[in-house]
Amino acid sequence: MNTTKVADGIFRITAHVDTDILFEGLWPLPHGVTLNSFLVRGKESALIDGVCDWDGVPETLYAQLAQMEVELRDIRYAVLNHLEPDHTGWLSSLRALHRDFEIVTTKKGGELVRAFYGIDVPVRTVKSGDSIDLGGGKRLHFTEIPNVHWPETMATYEESTGALFPCDAFGSFGGDGSIPYDDEMDKKELDFYREETLRYYANIVARFSDSVLRAIEKLGGVDVKIVAPAHGIVWRRDPGRIIDLYRRYAEYAKGTAEPVITVIWGSMYGNTERAVAPLLEGIESAGVEARVFRVPETHESYVLASAWESTGIVLGMPTYEYHMFPPMAAVIEDLGRKGVVNREAFRFGSYGWSGGAQKELDDILHRLKMKWNFMDPMEFRGAPTEKDLAVLRERGRDLALRVKKRCGLAE
């Protein structure tokens, strides 16, 4: 890959993580993900954020520096907005090649530098309002934005260009680095990144939505002309677009999201599966979009992204050994841990000799304080009857009407 120019004196250095990696050891990357670093060149140079230490990745960073005829000894500051190892794993190799640089991070960031790497490099701890003058008209300002999504996180702002470097904030999955800027994209490409941004937010950031809103408010007084996150594309034609997306996604944490229903179902022998189609007919008859996911066939990453954006959720699963169908229990646990709360909901499913799924569901909902507003569940023994299917159509329509009302779309 080649380095690219973000703005006057600012350059983007990109490594691509391929599709066979699970992000954080959890989340699939069918379209990969970029790891972005940024070099700011004044009289002194600062490298903002970094890359992981997976095979060949640090070397990609060094090769792109060489393209710009930048020697490692030219780097005066390594600015670490966020200490997660996908952005800092390169520090040990840099230390082995270059001895005279200073790490710039928050106080908690400094603690993590020692915990993760234990390298003997000077650490300058900064707080909101601090700045570093690189000379040549380049000055970096720092703002602490804790818990987006780790407690040591900060954002760096370069005043002459209006470039904001927020690390994981305003990031996304997807991309091989070949189209790194929003002003080089068409609508189809921007729509693709919107979907990858939603999945990234729901998988990585959603649990910290209150902190996201506080960070957006805190950065509100900054004249942002470029948003340059550590994952995904750089926004310089319309930086407000990605900020507004994050604001909207964070607001979903309160419970009312889009007028959409996510239908999550699993089936052992086809009895619960038979109930899915009439339920969808009922939802669609009220003019509400339904997104359907079968578990465990569909990875939780995609279920979570859809559920985060949905005001309504349907759970369809058989009873399994007096409990919920195990893949469904795992998905609901993840939804609760990520903060999918206050949704309109409905459960249905088949049982054989006994029920029991409801008790386990109630336990999870209570323990994770999910506060879903459930309609009466619909359970049937063995295969659903025609009467059962008719009730399911009615329940689907009723749930859709509840969702429309929550979203201010009631007829």
XYZ file of C-alpha atoms in Angstrom:
411
model
C 0.000 0.000 0.000
C 0.997 3.594 -0.526
C 0.845 6.454 1.911
C -1.675 9.173 1.065
C -1.905 12.869 1.820
C -4.744 13.833 4.154
C -4.048 17.563 4.225
C -1.097 19.917 4.228
C 1.625 18.266 6.312
C -0.558 15.291 7.326
C -0.242 11.812 5.827
C -2.197 8.584 6.250
C -0.322 5.329 6.667
C -2.494 2.251 6.284
C -2.229 -1.448 7.012
C -4.973 -3.840 5.963
C -6.130 -6.672 8.200
C -7.346 -9.502 6.040
C -10.617 -11.383 6.135
C -9.314 -14.451 7.979
C -8.823 -12.515 11.227
C -11.466 -12.213 13.957
C -11.382 -8.635 15.253
C -10.829 -8.675 19.035
C -10.854 -12.451 18.618
C -14.659 -12.213 18.208
C -15.946 -10.320 15.183
C -15.709 -11.536 11.562
C -14.203 -9.270 8.925
C -15.609 -10.370 5.554
C -14.389 -7.099 4.052
C -11.318 -6.719 6.254
C -10.487 -3.631 8.274
C -7.883 -0.883 7.979
C -5.434 0.161 10.668
C -4.680 3.836 10.152
C -1.736 5.820 11.473
C -1.171 9.490 10.745
C 2.069 11.371 10.408
C 1.958 15.094 11.194
C 5.043 16.945 9.939
C 6.047 20.330 11.287
C 9.609 21.139 12.225
C 9.195 18.021 14.344
C 7.147 14.952 13.396
C 4.483 13.117 15.356
C 3.106 9.693 14.534
C -0.494 9.464 15.760
C -1.799 6.007 16.640
C -0.199 2.914 15.210
C -0.717 -0.679 14.192
C -0.731 -4.144 15.709
C 2.231 -6.511 15.799
C 0.726 -9.199 13.543
C 3.088 -10.583 10.928
C 4.069 -7.976 8.388
C 1.933 -5.171 9.806
C 4.591 -3.032 11.513
C 6.756 -3.479 8.434
C 3.926 -2.011 6.338
C 4.008 1.100 8.505
C 7.786 1.456 8.221
C 7.721 0.884 4.441
C 5.214 3.681 3.965
C 7.291 6.023 6.088
C 10.193 5.196 3.807
C 8.053 6.141 0.781
C 7.918 9.662 2.204
C 11.645 9.577 2.892
C 10.914 9.751 6.613
C 13.533 8.127 8.792
C 12.400 6.585 12.060
C 14.773 8.948 13.843
C 12.641 11.822 12.457
C 9.733 10.780 14.684
C 9.833 12.931 17.798
C 6.475 11.941 19.280
C 4.362 8.792 19.265
C 0.868 10.012 20.151
C -1.208 7.179 21.586
C -4.866 8.144 21.670
C -5.857 4.625 22.702
C -3.708 1.804 24.067
C -5.522 -1.235 22.698
C -2.862 -3.497 21.143
C -4.189 -3.204 17.586
C -2.907 0.393 17.734
C 0.162 -0.015 19.915
C 1.623 -3.455 19.196
C 4.261 -1.837 16.994
C 5.822 0.059 19.934
C 8.235 -2.712 20.856
C 9.572 -3.017 17.314
C 9.843 0.771 17.028
C 11.786 0.863 20.286
C 14.167 -1.744 18.929
C 14.840 0.430 15.857
C 14.662 3.945 17.310
C 15.645 5.114 20.791
C 14.929 8.832 20.834
C 11.179 9.443 20.821
C 8.576 10.395 23.394
C 5.230 8.740 23.991
C 2.309 11.141 24.431
C -0.811 9.791 26.103
C -3.141 10.280 29.056
C -2.223 9.359 32.605
C -4.136 6.086 32.366
C -2.582 5.528 28.966
C 0.861 5.800 30.522
C -0.070 3.096 33.005
C -1.112 0.806 30.152
C 2.123 1.465 28.228
C 4.020 0.046 31.176
C 1.554 -2.804 31.697
C 1.516 -3.953 28.081
C 5.036 -3.216 26.917
C 7.336 -2.207 29.774
C 9.584 -0.255 27.404
C 12.014 2.405 28.612
C 10.703 5.359 26.602
C 9.873 8.765 28.076
C 6.110 9.166 28.536
C 4.498 12.610 28.519
C 1.063 12.467 30.093
C -1.425 15.028 28.825
C -4.945 16.075 29.739
C -7.731 18.047 28.100
C -6.473 21.472 27.078
C -2.809 20.487 26.757
C -0.997 20.929 23.457
C 2.335 20.354 21.731
C 3.810 22.762 19.187
C 5.557 20.814 16.410
C 6.731 24.023 14.743
C 6.120 24.929 11.129
C 2.530 25.924 11.942
C 1.557 22.507 13.276
C 0.160 22.323 16.822
C -1.540 19.315 18.418
C -4.303 19.751 21.015
C -5.518 16.933 23.257
C -8.978 16.179 24.633
C -9.731 13.291 26.954
C -12.730 11.235 25.845
C -12.664 8.407 28.411
C -14.526 5.150 27.842
C -14.800 5.494 24.084
C -14.248 2.643 24.474
C -11.351 2.262 26.948
C -10.857 4.569 29.947
C -7.569 6.078 28.737
C -8.886 7.293 25.371
C -8.233 10.789 24.066
C -8.605 12.625 20.758
C -5.895 14.699 19.088
C -6.683 17.803 17.017
C -4.352 19.614 14.616
C -5.424 23.244 14.494
C -4.041 24.446 11.140
C -5.940 21.808 9.132
C -8.873 21.158 11.473
C -8.008 17.451 11.471
C -9.398 15.379 14.361
C -7.703 12.070 15.188
C -10.127 10.192 17.500
C -8.656 6.671 17.177
C -11.502 4.137 17.558
C -14.206 6.778 17.789
C -15.922 7.416 14.410
C -14.315 4.294 12.961
C -15.709 1.430 10.908
C -15.002 -2.046 9.662
C -14.318 -2.684 5.996
C -11.919 -1.471 3.369
C -8.588 -2.443 1.898
C -7.211 1.081 1.927
C -7.714 1.611 -1.803
C -10.494 4.186 -1.274
C -9.443 5.926 1.926
C -11.467 9.171 1.730
C -15.158 10.002 1.592
C -14.572 12.592 -1.143
C -13.345 9.794 -3.441
C -16.471 7.634 -2.992
C -19.791 7.283 -4.748
C -23.122 6.676 -3.007
C -22.849 2.882 -3.211
C -19.465 2.917 -1.520
C -20.658 5.328 1.172
C -23.701 3.120 1.824
C -21.385 0.129 2.226
C -19.380 1.991 4.847
C -22.539 3.046 6.633
C -23.382 -0.647 7.133
C -19.858 -1.460 8.247
C -19.936 1.527 10.606
C -23.142 0.265 12.211
C -21.687 -3.212 12.733
C -18.462 -1.741 14.112
C -20.387 0.522 16.475
C -22.719 -2.224 17.702
C -19.896 -4.736 18.166
C -17.198 -2.477 19.610
C -18.594 0.775 20.969
C -22.290 0.308 21.807
C -21.763 -0.578 25.457
C -20.241 2.895 25.935
C -22.898 4.985 24.187
C -23.271 7.442 27.076
C -19.546 8.141 26.831
C -19.851 8.592 23.061
C -22.481 11.292 23.549
C -20.329 13.010 26.185
C -17.345 12.913 23.832
C -19.340 14.429 20.960
C -20.516 17.200 23.277
C -16.985 17.762 24.552
C -15.636 18.069 21.014
C -18.508 20.301 19.935
C -16.494 23.493 20.299
C -13.748 22.281 17.959
C -13.810 23.378 14.307
C -13.550 19.881 12.798
C -12.807 19.895 9.077
C -11.456 16.336 8.842
C -12.237 13.228 10.885
C -9.374 10.747 10.666
C -10.134 7.602 12.711
C -7.820 4.657 13.206
C -10.186 2.258 11.406
C -12.023 2.803 8.150
C -12.177 5.864 5.934
C -11.101 9.451 6.503
C -13.918 11.995 6.309
C -12.908 15.315 4.804
C -15.753 16.239 2.418
C -18.449 15.766 5.065
C -16.923 15.104 8.502
C -20.253 15.904 10.138
C -21.747 12.804 8.519
C -19.779 10.319 10.586
C -20.221 12.380 13.759
C -23.980 12.473 13.177
C -24.050 8.712 12.558
C -22.296 8.071 15.860
C -24.643 10.454 17.649
C -27.646 8.616 16.203
C -26.269 5.181 17.065
C -25.517 6.320 20.597
C -29.076 7.585 21.003
C -30.364 4.093 20.137
C -29.080 2.993 23.538
C -32.118 4.683 25.060
C -34.427 2.124 23.422
C -36.166 3.832 20.512
C -34.194 3.237 17.348
C -35.448 2.787 13.779
C -38.930 1.461 12.849
C -37.442 -1.970 12.218
C -37.981 -5.388 13.802
C -35.118 -7.857 14.079
C -36.394 -11.436 13.995
C -33.961 -13.923 15.521
C -34.886 -17.585 15.327
C -33.483 -21.088 15.660
C -35.084 -24.480 15.106
C -34.102 -28.103 15.693
C -36.641 -30.046 13.633
C -38.556 -27.393 11.731
C -41.515 -26.813 14.045
C -40.402 -23.380 15.234
C -39.280 -22.619 11.682
C -42.856 -23.117 10.398
C -43.987 -20.202 12.581
C -41.556 -17.681 11.086
C -43.339 -17.042 7.773
C -46.783 -16.131 9.203
C -45.140 -13.902 11.811
C -43.326 -12.041 9.021
C -46.564 -11.723 7.097
C -48.103 -9.983 10.097
C -45.178 -7.601 10.486
C -45.117 -6.731 6.812
C -48.894 -6.175 6.727
C -48.350 -3.202 9.054
C -45.682 -1.741 6.787
C -42.681 -2.373 9.052
C -39.339 -3.741 7.856
C -38.284 -7.093 9.300
C -34.700 -8.356 9.254
C -34.420 -12.092 9.764
C -31.503 -14.036 11.251
C -31.226 -17.728 11.980
C -28.932 -18.823 14.809
C -26.425 -20.321 15.095
C -26.042 -20.119 11.317
C -25.654 -16.314 11.432
C -22.787 -14.880 13.466
C -23.821 -12.775 16.445
C -21.960 -9.790 15.009
C -24.662 -9.255 12.376
C -27.552 -10.002 14.732
C -26.211 -7.432 17.172
C -25.844 -4.747 14.493
C -29.432 -5.212 13.338
C -30.847 -5.391 16.862
C -29.016 -2.197 17.833
C -30.782 -0.326 15.036
C -34.195 -1.935 15.696
C -36.974 -0.802 18.010
C -38.604 -4.246 17.923
C -37.135 -7.713 18.479
C -38.666 -11.166 17.990
C -37.181 -14.296 19.532
C -38.222 -17.620 18.043
C -36.750 -20.790 19.505
C -37.682 -24.222 20.804
C -37.348 -25.264 24.408
C -34.204 -27.361 24.827
C -33.793 -29.521 27.928
C -36.048 -27.258 30.025
C -34.158 -24.134 28.841
C -33.833 -21.914 25.805
C -32.297 -23.207 22.604
C -28.597 -22.674 23.565
C -27.547 -20.528 20.570
C -30.455 -18.182 21.321
C -29.443 -17.877 24.963
C -25.917 -16.904 23.850
C -27.238 -14.223 21.476
C -29.533 -12.708 24.099
C -26.630 -12.589 26.563
C -24.607 -10.619 24.018
C -27.474 -8.248 23.312
C -27.791 -7.554 27.016
C -24.093 -7.048 27.591
C -23.890 -4.583 24.699
C -26.823 -2.566 26.047
C -29.704 -3.416 23.714
C -32.377 -2.286 26.181
C -35.971 -1.008 26.288
C -37.085 -2.728 23.083
C -40.566 -3.872 22.092
C -40.397 -7.671 22.006
C -42.202 -10.943 21.366
C -41.206 -14.597 21.888
C -42.559 -17.732 20.260
C -41.479 -21.332 19.946
C -42.140 -25.035 20.061
C -41.765 -27.409 23.000
C -42.065 -31.143 23.436
C -42.613 -32.734 26.828
C -42.227 -29.491 28.737
C -41.668 -25.765 28.425
C -39.072 -23.858 30.428
C -37.527 -21.370 27.994
C -39.381 -18.461 29.565
C -37.773 -18.890 32.984
C -34.249 -18.749 31.566
C -35.161 -15.775 29.387
C -36.598 -13.926 32.384
C -33.402 -14.624 34.346
C -31.184 -13.144 31.606
C -33.402 -10.110 31.107
C -33.425 -9.384 34.846
C -29.709 -9.982 35.382
C -28.679 -7.740 32.482
C -31.397 -5.129 33.163
C -32.618 -5.247 29.580
C -36.132 -3.923 30.285
C -37.693 -5.288 27.110
C -41.432 -4.672 26.821
C -42.751 -8.143 25.916
C -46.075 -9.097 24.455
C -47.515 -12.368 25.759
C -45.386 -15.264 24.451
C -46.749 -17.806 21.965
C -45.758 -21.402 22.660
C -47.077 -24.510 20.923
C -46.515 -28.185 21.619
C -44.838 -29.885 18.690
C -45.948 -28.418 15.368
C -48.035 -25.224 15.229
C -51.672 -25.628 14.256
C -53.469 -23.423 11.740
C -54.967 -21.582 14.696
C -51.467 -21.031 16.112
C -50.259 -19.660 12.774
C -53.192 -17.256 12.643
C -52.336 -15.982 16.133
C -48.723 -15.499 15.053
C -49.816 -13.330 12.121
C -51.843 -11.236 14.529
C -48.970 -10.940 17.018
C -46.592 -9.915 14.254
C -48.934 -7.132 13.195
C -49.493 -6.035 16.802
C -45.759 -5.832 17.440
C -45.244 -3.831 14.256
C -47.915 -1.361 15.334
C -46.227 -0.978 18.724
C -42.930 -0.246 16.969
C -44.535 2.353 14.722
C -46.093 4.045 17.722
C -42.748 4.122 19.581
C -41.146 5.702 16.518
C -43.882 8.303 16.120
C -45.341 6.663 13.010
C -48.705 5.492 14.360
C -51.509 5.751 11.849
